[in-house]
Short mmCIF file of C-alpha atoms in Angstrom, two decimals:
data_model
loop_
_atom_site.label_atom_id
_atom_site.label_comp_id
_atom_site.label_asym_id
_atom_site.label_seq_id
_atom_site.Cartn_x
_atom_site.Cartn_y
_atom_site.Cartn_z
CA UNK A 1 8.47 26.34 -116.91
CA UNK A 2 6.68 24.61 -119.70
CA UNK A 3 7.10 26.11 -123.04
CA UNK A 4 3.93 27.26 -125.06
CA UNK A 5 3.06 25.19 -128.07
CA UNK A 6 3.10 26.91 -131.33
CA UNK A 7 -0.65 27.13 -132.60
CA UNK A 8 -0.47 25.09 -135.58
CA UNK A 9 -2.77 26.17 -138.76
CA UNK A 10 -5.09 23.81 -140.45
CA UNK A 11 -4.41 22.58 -143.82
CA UNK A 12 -7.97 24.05 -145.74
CA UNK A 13 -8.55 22.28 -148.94
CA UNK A 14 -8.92 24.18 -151.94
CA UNK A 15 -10.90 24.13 -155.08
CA UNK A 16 -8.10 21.77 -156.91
CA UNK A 17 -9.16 18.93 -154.32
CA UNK A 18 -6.15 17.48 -152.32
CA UNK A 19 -2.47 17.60 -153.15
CA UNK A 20 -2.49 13.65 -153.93
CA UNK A 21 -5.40 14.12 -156.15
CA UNK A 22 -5.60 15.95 -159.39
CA UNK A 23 -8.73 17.15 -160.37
CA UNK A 24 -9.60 18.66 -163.70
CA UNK A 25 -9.47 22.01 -162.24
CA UNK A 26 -5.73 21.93 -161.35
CA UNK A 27 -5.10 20.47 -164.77
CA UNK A 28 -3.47 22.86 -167.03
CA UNK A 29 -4.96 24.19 -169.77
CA UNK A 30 -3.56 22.52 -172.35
CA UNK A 31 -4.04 19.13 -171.14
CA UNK A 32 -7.72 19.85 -170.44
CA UNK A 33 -8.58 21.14 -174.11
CA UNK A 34 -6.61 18.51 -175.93
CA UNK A 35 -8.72 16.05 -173.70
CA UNK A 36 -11.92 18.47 -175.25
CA UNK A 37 -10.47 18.05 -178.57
CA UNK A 38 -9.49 14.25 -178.84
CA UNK A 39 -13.21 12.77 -179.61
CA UNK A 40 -13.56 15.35 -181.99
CA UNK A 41 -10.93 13.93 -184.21
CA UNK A 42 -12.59 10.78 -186.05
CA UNK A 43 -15.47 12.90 -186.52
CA UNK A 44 -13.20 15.56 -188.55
CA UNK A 45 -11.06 12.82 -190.08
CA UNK A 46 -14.66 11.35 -191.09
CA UNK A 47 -16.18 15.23 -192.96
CA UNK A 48 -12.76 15.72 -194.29
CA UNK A 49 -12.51 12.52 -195.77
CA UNK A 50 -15.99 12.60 -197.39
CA UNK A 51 -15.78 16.07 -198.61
CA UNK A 52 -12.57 14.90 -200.39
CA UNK A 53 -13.97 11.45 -201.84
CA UNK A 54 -16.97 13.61 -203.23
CA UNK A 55 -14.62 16.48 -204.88
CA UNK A 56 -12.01 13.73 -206.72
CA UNK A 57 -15.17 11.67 -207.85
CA UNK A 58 -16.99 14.55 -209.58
CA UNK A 59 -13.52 16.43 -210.75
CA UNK A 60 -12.80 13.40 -212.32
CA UNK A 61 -16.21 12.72 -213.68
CA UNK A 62 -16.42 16.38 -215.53
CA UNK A 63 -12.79 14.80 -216.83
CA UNK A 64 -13.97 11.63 -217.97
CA UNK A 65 -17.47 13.31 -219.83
CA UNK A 66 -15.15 16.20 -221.49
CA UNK A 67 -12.30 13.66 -222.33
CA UNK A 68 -13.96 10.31 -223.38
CA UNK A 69 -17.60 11.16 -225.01
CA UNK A 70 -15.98 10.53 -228.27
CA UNK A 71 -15.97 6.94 -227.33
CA UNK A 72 -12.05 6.14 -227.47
CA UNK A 73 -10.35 4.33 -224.85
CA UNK A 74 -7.23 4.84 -223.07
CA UNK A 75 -4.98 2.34 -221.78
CA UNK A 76 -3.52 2.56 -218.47
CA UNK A 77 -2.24 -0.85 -218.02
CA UNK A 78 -2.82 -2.63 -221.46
CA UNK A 79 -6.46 -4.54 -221.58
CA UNK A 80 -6.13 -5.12 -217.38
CA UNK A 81 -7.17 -1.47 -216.65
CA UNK A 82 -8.53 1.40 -219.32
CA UNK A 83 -10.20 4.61 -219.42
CA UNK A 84 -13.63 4.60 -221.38
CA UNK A 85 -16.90 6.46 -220.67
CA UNK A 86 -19.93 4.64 -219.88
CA UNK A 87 -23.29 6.13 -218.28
CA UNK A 88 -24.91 3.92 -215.76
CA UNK A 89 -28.32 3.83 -214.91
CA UNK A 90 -28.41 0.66 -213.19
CA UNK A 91 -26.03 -0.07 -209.75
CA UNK A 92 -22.88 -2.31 -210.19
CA UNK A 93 -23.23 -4.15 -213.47
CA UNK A 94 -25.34 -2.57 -214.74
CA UNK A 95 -27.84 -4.35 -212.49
CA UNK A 96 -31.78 -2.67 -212.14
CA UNK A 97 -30.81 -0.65 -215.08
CA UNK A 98 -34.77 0.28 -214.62
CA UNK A 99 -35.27 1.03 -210.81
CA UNK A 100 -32.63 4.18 -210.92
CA UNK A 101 -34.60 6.15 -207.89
CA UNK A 102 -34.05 2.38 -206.10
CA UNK A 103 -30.41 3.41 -205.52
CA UNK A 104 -31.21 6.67 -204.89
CA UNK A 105 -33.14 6.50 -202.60
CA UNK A 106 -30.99 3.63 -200.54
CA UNK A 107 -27.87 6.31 -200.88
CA UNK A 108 -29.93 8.68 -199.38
CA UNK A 109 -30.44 6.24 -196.81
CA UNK A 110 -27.09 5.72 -196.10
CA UNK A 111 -26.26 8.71 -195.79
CA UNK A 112 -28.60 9.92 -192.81
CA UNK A 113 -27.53 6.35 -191.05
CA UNK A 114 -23.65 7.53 -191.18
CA UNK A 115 -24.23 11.28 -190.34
CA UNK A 116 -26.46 9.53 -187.02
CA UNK A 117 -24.40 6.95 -186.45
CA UNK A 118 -21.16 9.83 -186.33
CA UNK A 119 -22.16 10.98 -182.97
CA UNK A 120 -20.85 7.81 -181.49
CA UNK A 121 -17.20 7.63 -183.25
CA UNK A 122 -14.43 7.31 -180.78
CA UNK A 123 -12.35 5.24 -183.76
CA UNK A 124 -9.91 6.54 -186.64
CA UNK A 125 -10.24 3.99 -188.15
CA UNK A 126 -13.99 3.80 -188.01
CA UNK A 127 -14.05 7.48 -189.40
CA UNK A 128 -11.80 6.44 -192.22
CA UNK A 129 -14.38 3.57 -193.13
CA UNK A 130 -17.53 5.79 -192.81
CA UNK A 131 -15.98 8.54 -194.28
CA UNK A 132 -15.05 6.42 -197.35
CA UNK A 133 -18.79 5.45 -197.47
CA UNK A 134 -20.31 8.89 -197.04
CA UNK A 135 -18.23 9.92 -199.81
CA UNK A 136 -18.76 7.65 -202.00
CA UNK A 137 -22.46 7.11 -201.82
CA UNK A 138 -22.87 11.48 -201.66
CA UNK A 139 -20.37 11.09 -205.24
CA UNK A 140 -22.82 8.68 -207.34
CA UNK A 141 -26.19 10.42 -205.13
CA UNK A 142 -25.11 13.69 -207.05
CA UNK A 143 -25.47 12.02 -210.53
CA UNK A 144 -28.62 10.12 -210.08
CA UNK A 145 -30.13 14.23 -208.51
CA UNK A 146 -28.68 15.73 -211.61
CA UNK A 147 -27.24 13.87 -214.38
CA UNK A 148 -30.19 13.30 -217.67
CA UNK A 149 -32.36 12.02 -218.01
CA UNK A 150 -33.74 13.41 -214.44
CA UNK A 151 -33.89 14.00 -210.56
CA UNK A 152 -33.56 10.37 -208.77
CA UNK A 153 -33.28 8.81 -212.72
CA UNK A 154 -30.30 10.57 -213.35
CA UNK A 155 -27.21 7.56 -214.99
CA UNK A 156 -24.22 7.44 -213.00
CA UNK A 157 -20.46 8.35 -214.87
CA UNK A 158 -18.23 5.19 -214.66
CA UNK A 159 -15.12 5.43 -216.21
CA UNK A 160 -12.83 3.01 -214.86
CA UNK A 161 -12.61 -0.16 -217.00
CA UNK A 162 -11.53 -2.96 -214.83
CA UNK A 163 -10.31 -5.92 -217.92
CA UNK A 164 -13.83 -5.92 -219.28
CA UNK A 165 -15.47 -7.42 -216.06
CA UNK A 166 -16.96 -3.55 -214.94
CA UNK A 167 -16.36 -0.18 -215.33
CA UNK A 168 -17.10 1.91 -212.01
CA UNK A 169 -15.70 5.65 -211.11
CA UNK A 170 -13.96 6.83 -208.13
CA UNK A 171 -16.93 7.11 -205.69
CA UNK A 172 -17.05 3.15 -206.37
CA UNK A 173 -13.92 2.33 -204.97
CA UNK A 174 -14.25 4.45 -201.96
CA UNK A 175 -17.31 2.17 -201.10
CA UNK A 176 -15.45 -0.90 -202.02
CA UNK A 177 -12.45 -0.08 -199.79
CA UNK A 178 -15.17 1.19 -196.85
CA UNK A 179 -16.12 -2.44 -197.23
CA UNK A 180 -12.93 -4.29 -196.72
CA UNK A 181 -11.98 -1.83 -193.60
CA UNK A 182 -15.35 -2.42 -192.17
CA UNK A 183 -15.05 -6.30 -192.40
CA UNK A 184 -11.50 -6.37 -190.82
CA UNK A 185 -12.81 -3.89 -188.09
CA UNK A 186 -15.81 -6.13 -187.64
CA UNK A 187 -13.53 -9.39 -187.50
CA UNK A 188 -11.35 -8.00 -184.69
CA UNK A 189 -14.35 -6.46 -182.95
CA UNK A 190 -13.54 -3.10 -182.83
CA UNK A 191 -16.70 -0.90 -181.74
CA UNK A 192 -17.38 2.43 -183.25
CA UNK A 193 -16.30 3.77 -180.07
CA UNK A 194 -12.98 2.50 -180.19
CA UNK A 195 -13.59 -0.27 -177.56
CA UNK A 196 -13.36 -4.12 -178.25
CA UNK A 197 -16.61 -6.21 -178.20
CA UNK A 198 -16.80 -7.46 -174.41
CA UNK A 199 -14.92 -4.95 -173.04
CA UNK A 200 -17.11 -3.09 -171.15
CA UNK A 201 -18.88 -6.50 -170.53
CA UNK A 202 -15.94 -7.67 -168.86
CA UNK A 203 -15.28 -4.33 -166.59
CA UNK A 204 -18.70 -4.25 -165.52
CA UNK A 205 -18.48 -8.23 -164.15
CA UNK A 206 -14.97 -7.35 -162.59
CA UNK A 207 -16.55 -4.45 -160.67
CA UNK A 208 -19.66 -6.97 -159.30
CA UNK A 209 -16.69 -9.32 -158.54
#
């Protein structure tokens, strides 16, 4: 006699797809909401930054009105680098001293271009550059809106005495350093995604290949 075969059960796939491949719904929680959280970084490394460029440039702006409107100078390292308060109404070196609302306006500008342009940051080091220029250009924005002699006219604080050449404040060297990352990030074609020029390029031809 012939023995019965066991009924065998089907295998039913679930929800969580297949045993040799993970979906996102048998991910565990953890991993799927520090994959939420991870392109939300550079844009809070980018705020953070700018909010803290903006608050040491106008702390140390009240500093430098209450502290050098006598007209003295401090040294910090002999003639190379001193302390001594000067009110700009021009941009760097003194330059346009007459077209104030000029710069503004183009800080204004630049401001709306880097809050747009945030949506697309997938790089640190991108936030640290436009964070450095948000900050910087909000810093010396907040003196033309309300420094004398009026809104959009109003001379910028600069401080920092660099041997004679210029004297510039903190929101000046945010924008400078902004400058240099942005050059090196734009040498080694970094995108503000994080990608490298050509590289989706490249995937795209190797998936027609």
């Amino acid at each position: 006699m012939s023995e019965t075969p066991e009924p065998v059960t089907p295998i039913r796939p679930t929800s969580a797809g297949t045993p040799d491949t993970p979906t996102s719904a048998g991910m565990p929680e953890a991993t799927k909401t520090a994959s939420v959280r991870r392109p939300h970084r550079p844009l809070a490394a980018l705020w953070t930054l700018a909010v803290a460029v903006v608050a040491v440039d106008q702390l140390t702006k009240v500093w430098a009105v209450a502290a050098l409107s006598d007209g003295h100078r401090v040294r910090v390292l002999g003639d190379w680098l001193t302390l001594t308060l000067l009110r700009n109404p021009g941009a760097a070196f003194s330059f346009a001293t007459g077209q104030t609302w000029i710069f503004a306006l183009i800080a204004i500008i630049v401001t709306v271009v880097v809050i747009r342009i945030s949506r697309r940051l997938g790089s640190m080091w991108w936030a640290v550059a436009l964070g450095l220029v948000l900050g910087g250009a909000v810093g010396n924005l907040i003196d033309r809106l309300v420094r004398a002699p009026g809104v959009l006219r109003g001379h910028v604080v600069d401080f920092i005495d660099y041997g004679g050449w210029f004297v510039g404040n903190v929101a000046d060297i945010a924008i400078v350093g902004a400058a240099v990352i942005i050059m090196v990030l734009s040498v080694r074609g970094r995108e503000l995604d994080g990608s490298r020029a050509g590289e989706g390029r490249g995937r795209h031809a190797e998936t027609d290949a």
